[in-house]
Short mmCIF file of C-alpha atoms in Angstrom, two decimals:
data_model
loop_
_atom_site.label_atom_id
_atom_site.label_comp_id
_atom_site.label_asym_id
_atom_site.label_seq_id
_atom_site.Cartn_x
_atom_site.Cartn_y
_atom_site.Cartn_z
CA SER A 1 -0.03 -0.01 -0.12
CA TYR A 2 2.61 2.61 1.13
CA TYR A 3 4.69 1.84 -2.03
CA PHE A 4 1.95 3.41 -4.10
CA ASP A 5 1.51 6.44 -1.53
CA ARG A 6 5.08 7.58 -2.34
CA ASP A 7 5.57 10.98 -3.82
CA ASP A 8 7.15 9.42 -7.11
CA ILE A 9 4.54 7.00 -7.77
CA ALA A 10 1.53 8.79 -6.36
CA LEU A 11 -1.35 6.23 -7.28
CA LYS A 12 -3.43 7.13 -4.33
CA ASN A 13 -6.27 4.71 -5.17
CA PHE A 14 -4.00 1.79 -5.48
CA ALA A 15 -2.51 2.80 -2.05
CA LYS A 16 -6.08 2.87 -0.40
CA TYR A 17 -7.08 -0.39 -2.16
CA PHE A 18 -3.90 -2.18 -0.93
CA LEU A 19 -4.42 -0.77 2.45
CA HIS A 20 -8.10 -1.90 2.85
CA GLN A 21 -7.13 -5.42 1.44
CA SER A 22 -4.39 -5.58 4.02
CA HIS A 23 -6.79 -4.79 6.88
CA GLU A 24 -9.22 -7.18 5.51
CA GLU A 25 -6.75 -10.13 5.32
CA ARG A 26 -5.73 -9.42 8.90
CA GLU A 27 -9.32 -9.49 9.99
CA HIS A 28 -9.71 -12.95 8.08
CA ALA A 29 -6.48 -14.26 9.86
CA GLU A 30 -7.76 -12.98 13.42
CA LYS A 31 -11.24 -14.71 12.90
CA LEU A 32 -9.61 -18.01 11.85
CA MET A 33 -7.33 -17.90 14.93
CA LYS A 34 -10.04 -17.15 17.37
CA LEU A 35 -12.31 -19.91 15.80
CA GLN A 36 -9.21 -22.37 16.22
CA ASN A 37 -8.97 -21.49 19.76
CA GLN A 38 -12.77 -21.82 20.40
CA ARG A 39 -12.72 -25.15 18.88
CA GLY A 40 -9.51 -26.22 21.16
CA GLY A 41 -7.04 -26.07 18.27
CA ARG A 42 -3.37 -25.01 18.53
CA ILE A 43 -2.15 -22.18 16.54
CA PHE A 44 1.27 -22.43 15.16
CA LEU A 45 2.52 -19.14 13.66
CA GLN A 46 5.15 -18.96 10.96
CA ASP A 47 7.03 -16.21 9.39
CA VAL A 48 5.33 -13.96 6.70
CA ARG A 49 7.70 -13.39 3.76
CA LYS A 50 7.56 -10.03 1.98
CA PRO A 51 7.22 -10.09 -1.83
CA ASP A 52 10.13 -11.03 -4.03
CA ARG A 53 10.39 -7.61 -5.33
CA ASP A 54 10.46 -4.20 -3.94
CA GLU A 55 9.32 -2.14 -6.95
CA TRP A 56 6.38 -2.74 -9.23
CA GLY A 57 6.60 -1.68 -12.83
CA SER A 58 3.02 -0.73 -12.75
CA GLY A 59 -0.03 -0.92 -10.83
CA LEU A 60 -1.10 -3.88 -13.35
CA GLU A 61 1.76 -5.90 -12.11
CA ALA A 62 0.85 -5.24 -8.47
CA LEU A 63 -2.60 -6.53 -9.03
CA GLU A 64 -1.50 -9.42 -10.86
CA CYS A 65 0.89 -10.41 -8.17
CA ALA A 66 -2.08 -9.72 -5.46
CA LEU A 67 -4.33 -12.02 -7.37
CA GLN A 68 -1.63 -14.94 -7.57
CA LEU A 69 -1.18 -14.56 -3.86
CA GLU A 70 -4.88 -14.52 -3.15
CA LYS A 71 -4.92 -17.91 -5.34
CA ASN A 72 -2.33 -19.38 -3.06
CA VAL A 73 -3.84 -18.45 -0.01
CA ASN A 74 -7.26 -20.00 -1.09
CA GLN A 75 -5.70 -23.09 -2.24
CA SER A 76 -3.89 -23.43 1.23
CA LEU A 77 -7.11 -23.04 2.67
CA LEU A 78 -8.80 -25.69 0.81
CA ASP A 79 -5.75 -28.29 1.43
CA LEU A 80 -6.47 -27.83 5.28
#
């Protein structure tokens, strides 16, 4: 999110979108952990890796990467 908020990038709507998505995904993770605790499960947290790149050529590239990440998360949830 903050990458797109930089003065040399200045894609404010992309910054708002990715910040909103970040908050939403965090809420999902918190709900899942709460549900696990309620059901007597155990939570084993792992490191969260940063993206492989630090710069995005365009907003489209960032959206494509975000879509692929979302697909990976969905597949991981299906594999549980």
